[in-house]
mmCIF file of C-alpha atoms and ligand atoms in Angstrom:
data_model
loop_
_atom_site.group_PDB
_atom_site.id
_atom_site.type_symbol
_atom_site.label_atom_id
_atom_site.label_comp_id
_atom_site.label_asym_id
_atom_site.label_seq_id
_atom_site.Cartn_x
_atom_site.Cartn_y
_atom_site.Cartn_z
ATOM 1 C CA MET Q 1 129.389 117.953 -23.788
ATOM 2 C CA ASP Q 2 130.909 114.880 -25.463
ATOM 3 C CA ASP Q 3 133.379 114.106 -28.265
ATOM 4 C CA ASN Q 4 130.662 114.192 -30.941
ATOM 5 C CA VAL Q 5 130.050 117.891 -30.374
ATOM 6 C CA GLY Q 6 132.606 120.145 -32.043
ATOM 7 C CA ARG Q 7 133.086 123.876 -32.438
ATOM 8 C CA VAL Q 8 130.461 126.539 -31.814
ATOM 9 C CA ILE Q 9 128.707 127.582 -35.031
ATOM 10 C CA VAL Q 10 126.326 130.135 -33.512
ATOM 11 C CA GLY Q 11 126.677 131.075 -29.843
ATOM 12 C CA GLU Q 12 123.961 132.025 -27.366
ATOM 13 C CA ASP Q 13 124.635 135.768 -27.487
ATOM 14 C CA GLU Q 14 124.535 135.801 -31.285
ATOM 15 C CA LEU Q 15 121.263 133.856 -31.233
ATOM 16 C CA ARG Q 16 119.701 136.271 -28.780
ATOM 17 C CA ALA Q 17 120.721 139.350 -30.779
ATOM 18 C CA LYS Q 18 119.588 137.940 -34.115
ATOM 19 C CA ILE Q 19 116.238 136.771 -32.759
ATOM 20 C CA ALA Q 20 115.569 140.257 -31.373
ATOM 21 C CA GLU Q 21 116.334 141.668 -34.831
ATOM 22 C CA LEU Q 22 114.085 139.179 -36.646
ATOM 23 C CA ALA Q 23 111.257 139.763 -34.180
ATOM 24 C CA ALA Q 24 111.473 143.537 -34.570
ATOM 25 C CA GLN Q 25 111.255 143.166 -38.343
ATOM 26 C CA ILE Q 26 108.278 140.788 -38.060
ATOM 27 C CA THR Q 27 106.541 143.097 -35.582
ATOM 28 C CA ALA Q 28 106.890 145.992 -38.042
ATOM 29 C CA ASP Q 29 105.904 143.978 -41.137
ATOM 30 C CA TYR Q 30 102.797 142.422 -39.569
ATOM 31 C CA ALA Q 31 101.479 145.448 -37.652
ATOM 32 C CA GLY Q 32 97.672 145.341 -37.796
ATOM 33 C CA ARG Q 33 97.528 141.777 -39.160
ATOM 34 C CA PRO Q 34 99.100 139.432 -36.583
ATOM 35 C CA PRO Q 35 100.155 136.139 -38.152
ATOM 36 C CA ILE Q 36 99.645 132.538 -37.164
ATOM 37 C CA LEU Q 37 103.075 131.194 -36.357
ATOM 38 C CA VAL Q 38 103.405 127.671 -37.696
ATOM 39 C CA GLY Q 39 106.279 125.882 -35.992
ATOM 40 C CA VAL Q 40 107.815 122.877 -37.663
ATOM 41 C CA LEU Q 41 108.415 120.219 -35.007
ATOM 42 C CA LYS Q 42 110.508 119.170 -33.425
ATOM 43 C CA GLY Q 43 113.543 121.192 -34.408
ATOM 44 C CA ALA Q 44 111.934 124.641 -34.332
ATOM 45 C CA PHE Q 45 110.440 124.467 -30.838
ATOM 46 C CA MET Q 46 113.168 126.454 -29.101
ATOM 47 C CA PHE Q 47 113.489 129.071 -31.837
ATOM 48 C CA MET Q 48 109.691 129.418 -31.953
ATOM 49 C CA ALA Q 49 109.524 130.018 -28.188
ATOM 50 C CA ASP Q 50 112.251 132.664 -28.180
ATOM 51 C CA LEU Q 51 111.108 134.360 -31.394
ATOM 52 C CA ALA Q 52 107.470 134.522 -30.312
ATOM 53 C CA ARG Q 53 108.337 136.125 -26.968
ATOM 54 C CA ALA Q 54 110.154 138.887 -28.812
ATOM 55 C CA ILE Q 55 107.320 139.630 -31.280
ATOM 56 C CA ALA Q 56 105.098 142.424 -29.959
ATOM 57 C CA LEU Q 57 101.891 141.300 -31.683
ATOM 58 C CA PRO Q 58 98.988 139.047 -30.589
ATOM 59 C CA VAL Q 59 100.165 136.080 -32.652
ATOM 60 C CA GLU Q 60 98.513 132.659 -32.641
ATOM 61 C CA PHE Q 61 100.403 129.368 -32.586
ATOM 62 C CA ASP Q 62 100.113 126.078 -34.347
ATOM 63 C CA PHE Q 63 102.522 123.250 -35.050
ATOM 64 C CA MET Q 64 103.169 120.688 -37.713
ATOM 65 C CA ALA Q 65 105.395 117.681 -37.426
ATOM 66 C CA VAL Q 66 106.933 116.329 -40.590
ATOM 67 C CA SER Q 67 109.527 113.739 -41.292
ATOM 68 C CA SER Q 68 111.554 113.512 -44.428
ATOM 69 C CA TYR Q 69 112.694 110.009 -45.143
ATOM 70 C CA GLY Q 70 116.438 109.605 -45.389
ATOM 71 C CA SER Q 71 119.465 108.876 -43.247
ATOM 72 C CA ALA Q 72 120.078 110.575 -39.906
ATOM 73 C CA THR Q 73 121.914 113.474 -41.522
ATOM 74 C CA ARG Q 74 120.481 113.675 -45.079
ATOM 75 C CA SER Q 75 116.962 114.455 -46.247
ATOM 76 C CA SER Q 76 115.365 112.728 -49.216
ATOM 77 C CA GLY Q 77 112.603 115.139 -50.146
ATOM 78 C CA ILE Q 78 109.870 112.608 -49.504
ATOM 79 C CA VAL Q 79 107.958 114.264 -46.710
ATOM 80 C CA ARG Q 80 105.355 112.729 -44.453
ATOM 81 C CA ILE Q 81 103.033 114.737 -42.170
ATOM 82 C CA LEU Q 82 103.168 113.241 -38.675
ATOM 83 C CA LYS Q 83 101.041 115.925 -37.027
ATOM 84 C CA ASP Q 84 98.859 118.380 -38.899
ATOM 85 C CA LEU Q 85 97.673 121.884 -37.973
ATOM 86 C CA GLU Q 86 94.591 122.484 -35.836
ATOM 87 C CA ILE Q 87 93.825 126.052 -36.938
ATOM 88 C CA ASP Q 88 92.068 126.752 -40.244
ATOM 89 C CA LEU Q 89 94.372 128.864 -42.423
ATOM 90 C CA THR Q 90 91.705 130.302 -44.727
ATOM 91 C CA ASP Q 91 92.403 134.032 -45.239
ATOM 92 C CA ARG Q 92 95.051 134.067 -42.536
ATOM 93 C CA ASP Q 93 98.586 135.418 -42.655
ATOM 94 C CA VAL Q 94 100.855 132.472 -41.984
ATOM 95 C CA LEU Q 95 104.463 132.656 -40.889
ATOM 96 C CA VAL Q 96 106.271 129.324 -40.994
ATOM 97 C CA VAL Q 97 108.980 129.077 -38.349
ATOM 98 C CA GLU Q 98 111.693 126.641 -39.424
ATOM 99 C CA ASP Q 99 114.867 125.605 -37.676
ATOM 100 C CA ILE Q 100 117.140 124.920 -40.625
ATOM 101 C CA VAL Q 101 117.005 124.729 -44.393
ATOM 102 C CA ASP Q 102 119.455 122.300 -45.920
ATOM 103 C CA SER Q 103 118.429 120.914 -49.332
ATOM 104 C CA GLY Q 104 115.223 122.948 -49.059
ATOM 105 C CA LEU Q 105 113.105 119.939 -49.962
ATOM 106 C CA THR Q 106 111.188 119.847 -46.676
ATOM 107 C CA LEU Q 107 110.351 123.523 -46.879
ATOM 108 C CA ALA Q 108 109.384 123.382 -50.562
ATOM 109 C CA TYR Q 109 106.913 120.654 -49.681
ATOM 110 C CA LEU Q 110 105.523 122.639 -46.731
ATOM 111 C CA GLN Q 111 105.101 125.808 -48.767
ATOM 112 C CA ARG Q 112 103.101 123.922 -51.399
ATOM 113 C CA ASN Q 113 101.034 122.154 -48.775
ATOM 114 C CA LEU Q 114 100.181 125.348 -46.856
ATOM 115 C CA ALA Q 115 99.491 127.401 -49.974
ATOM 116 C CA ALA Q 116 96.794 124.875 -50.893
ATOM 117 C CA ARG Q 117 94.821 125.812 -47.727
ATOM 118 C CA ALA Q 118 93.801 129.253 -49.075
ATOM 119 C CA PRO Q 119 95.736 131.444 -46.644
ATOM 120 C CA ARG Q 120 96.043 135.176 -47.332
ATOM 121 C CA SER Q 121 99.819 134.893 -47.256
ATOM 122 C CA VAL Q 122 102.548 132.402 -46.411
ATOM 123 C CA GLU Q 123 106.053 133.549 -45.507
ATOM 124 C CA VAL Q 124 108.970 131.732 -43.943
ATOM 125 C CA CYS Q 125 111.270 132.601 -41.072
ATOM 126 C CA ALA Q 126 114.226 130.197 -41.003
ATOM 127 C CA LEU Q 127 116.812 130.447 -38.253
ATOM 128 C CA ILE Q 128 119.524 128.836 -40.369
ATOM 129 C CA VAL Q 129 120.181 128.327 -44.050
ATOM 130 C CA LYS Q 130 123.066 126.176 -45.200
ATOM 131 C CA GLU Q 131 125.148 127.700 -47.967
ATOM 132 C CA GLY Q 132 124.758 126.498 -51.497
ATOM 133 C CA LEU Q 133 122.729 123.364 -51.038
ATOM 134 C CA GLN Q 134 119.156 124.366 -51.863
ATOM 135 C CA ARG Q 135 117.927 122.210 -54.690
ATOM 136 C CA THR Q 136 114.768 124.193 -55.220
ATOM 137 C CA GLU Q 137 114.189 127.908 -55.464
ATOM 138 C CA LEU Q 138 112.891 128.989 -52.084
ATOM 139 C CA ASP Q 139 111.384 132.271 -51.109
ATOM 140 C CA LEU Q 140 112.645 132.933 -47.579
ATOM 141 C CA LYS Q 141 111.503 136.240 -46.165
ATOM 142 C CA TYR Q 142 113.410 136.080 -42.879
ATOM 143 C CA VAL Q 143 116.725 134.288 -42.376
ATOM 144 C CA GLY Q 144 118.752 134.310 -39.171
ATOM 145 C CA PHE Q 145 122.122 132.901 -40.180
ATOM 146 C CA THR Q 146 123.751 131.438 -43.258
ATOM 147 C CA ILE Q 147 126.276 128.774 -42.289
ATOM 148 C CA PRO Q 148 128.676 126.458 -44.133
ATOM 149 C CA PRO Q 149 127.236 123.042 -45.092
ATOM 150 C CA VAL Q 150 128.161 121.245 -41.870
ATOM 151 C CA PHE Q 151 125.753 119.239 -39.729
ATOM 152 C CA VAL Q 152 124.790 121.170 -36.609
ATOM 153 C CA VAL Q 153 123.144 120.236 -33.320
ATOM 154 C CA GLY Q 154 121.717 122.152 -30.394
ATOM 155 C CA TYR Q 155 119.081 124.846 -29.911
ATOM 156 C CA GLY Q 156 116.373 122.373 -30.963
ATOM 157 C CA LEU Q 157 118.384 120.433 -33.544
ATOM 158 C CA ASP Q 158 119.241 116.799 -33.036
ATOM 159 C CA VAL Q 159 121.058 113.732 -34.175
ATOM 160 C CA GLY Q 160 118.959 110.723 -33.274
ATOM 161 C CA GLU Q 161 116.961 112.870 -30.781
ATOM 162 C CA ARG Q 162 120.070 113.954 -28.870
ATOM 163 C CA TYR Q 163 121.605 117.385 -28.246
ATOM 164 C CA ARG Q 164 118.404 119.418 -28.725
ATOM 165 C CA ASN Q 165 118.852 121.125 -25.347
ATOM 166 C CA LEU Q 166 122.297 122.571 -26.017
ATOM 167 C CA PRO Q 167 121.807 126.346 -25.676
ATOM 168 C CA GLY Q 168 123.773 127.204 -28.849
ATOM 169 C CA LEU Q 169 124.478 125.620 -32.236
ATOM 170 C CA PHE Q 170 127.489 123.336 -32.545
ATOM 171 C CA GLU Q 171 129.063 121.340 -35.332
ATOM 172 C CA TYR Q 172 128.298 117.625 -35.040
ATOM 173 C CA VAL Q 173 131.461 115.605 -35.609
ATOM 174 C CA GLY Q 174 130.299 112.164 -34.450
ATOM 175 C CA PRO Q 175 129.304 108.980 -36.305
ATOM 176 C CA GLY Q 176 127.380 109.633 -39.532
ATOM 177 C CA ALA Q 177 128.525 113.275 -39.821
HETATM 178 P P1 IMP J 1 116.030 119.717 -45.979
HETATM 179 O O1 IMP J 1 114.759 119.084 -46.459
HETATM 180 O O2 IMP J 1 117.259 119.051 -46.569
HETATM 181 O O3 IMP J 1 116.080 121.222 -46.146
HETATM 182 O O4 IMP J 1 116.167 119.373 -44.456
HETATM 183 C C1 IMP J 1 115.456 120.074 -43.515
HETATM 184 C C2 IMP J 1 115.288 119.304 -42.228
HETATM 185 O O5 IMP J 1 116.346 118.361 -41.998
HETATM 186 C C3 IMP J 1 115.343 120.285 -41.078
HETATM 187 O O6 IMP J 1 114.061 120.792 -40.770
HETATM 188 C C4 IMP J 1 115.974 119.467 -39.980
HETATM 189 O O7 IMP J 1 114.983 118.748 -39.266
HETATM 190 C C5 IMP J 1 116.874 118.495 -40.685
HETATM 191 N N1 IMP J 1 118.257 119.010 -40.780
HETATM 192 C C6 IMP J 1 118.882 119.493 -41.876
HETATM 193 N N2 IMP J 1 120.130 119.880 -41.595
HETATM 194 C C7 IMP J 1 120.315 119.647 -40.270
HETATM 195 C C8 IMP J 1 121.415 119.854 -39.360
HETATM 196 O O8 IMP J 1 122.512 120.335 -39.690
HETATM 197 N N3 IMP J 1 121.199 119.473 -38.071
HETATM 198 C C9 IMP J 1 120.025 118.922 -37.633
HETATM 199 N N4 IMP J 1 118.955 118.730 -38.437
HETATM 200 C C10 IMP J 1 119.109 119.088 -39.744
HETATM 201 MG MG1 MG J 2 115.709 116.313 -37.285
#
């Protein structure tokens, strides 16, 4: 790729296998009550697409875009909604699909925000959780991988909007890392 992209953190084959596992679990857990999948843009778009295709239930889709103020590689916890949902969540089972949980501040905000819309349930499926950095207690029902606290790019994740289309997850070793 280029010199800013370092070692593989999670490869394509590992991603595929884990997503099949997560989807099978979700399919079993939500039998008879298909959830609305709420994807958190932009980072989760690729995970959402692959996960959804592996879930054998008539799920619905919606998306939110949020930005947490901060530097390119650190989140501040002050979250702004850039795009809100279109589907009414009242009495619905909601499954939030997140790319990565670092400090956990973005997700803590989202969970509070969604819970206020009177859904029947809200659970979270996060592809990646970084070890040891969560500043708030989070209730994550489905987690793909736990990784060391390095900055990663690829499979939807960016630095300054770059590298999202890499097919696996790689350590970012460039400026600002
Ligand atoms: P948190 O609020 O610190 O948990 O940060 C969560 C958000 O920051 C994620 O949804 C990502 O958009 C972004 N983020 C956190 N860590 C990384 C990373 O290693 N690579 C790319 N984006 C990240
Ligand atoms: Mg980002």
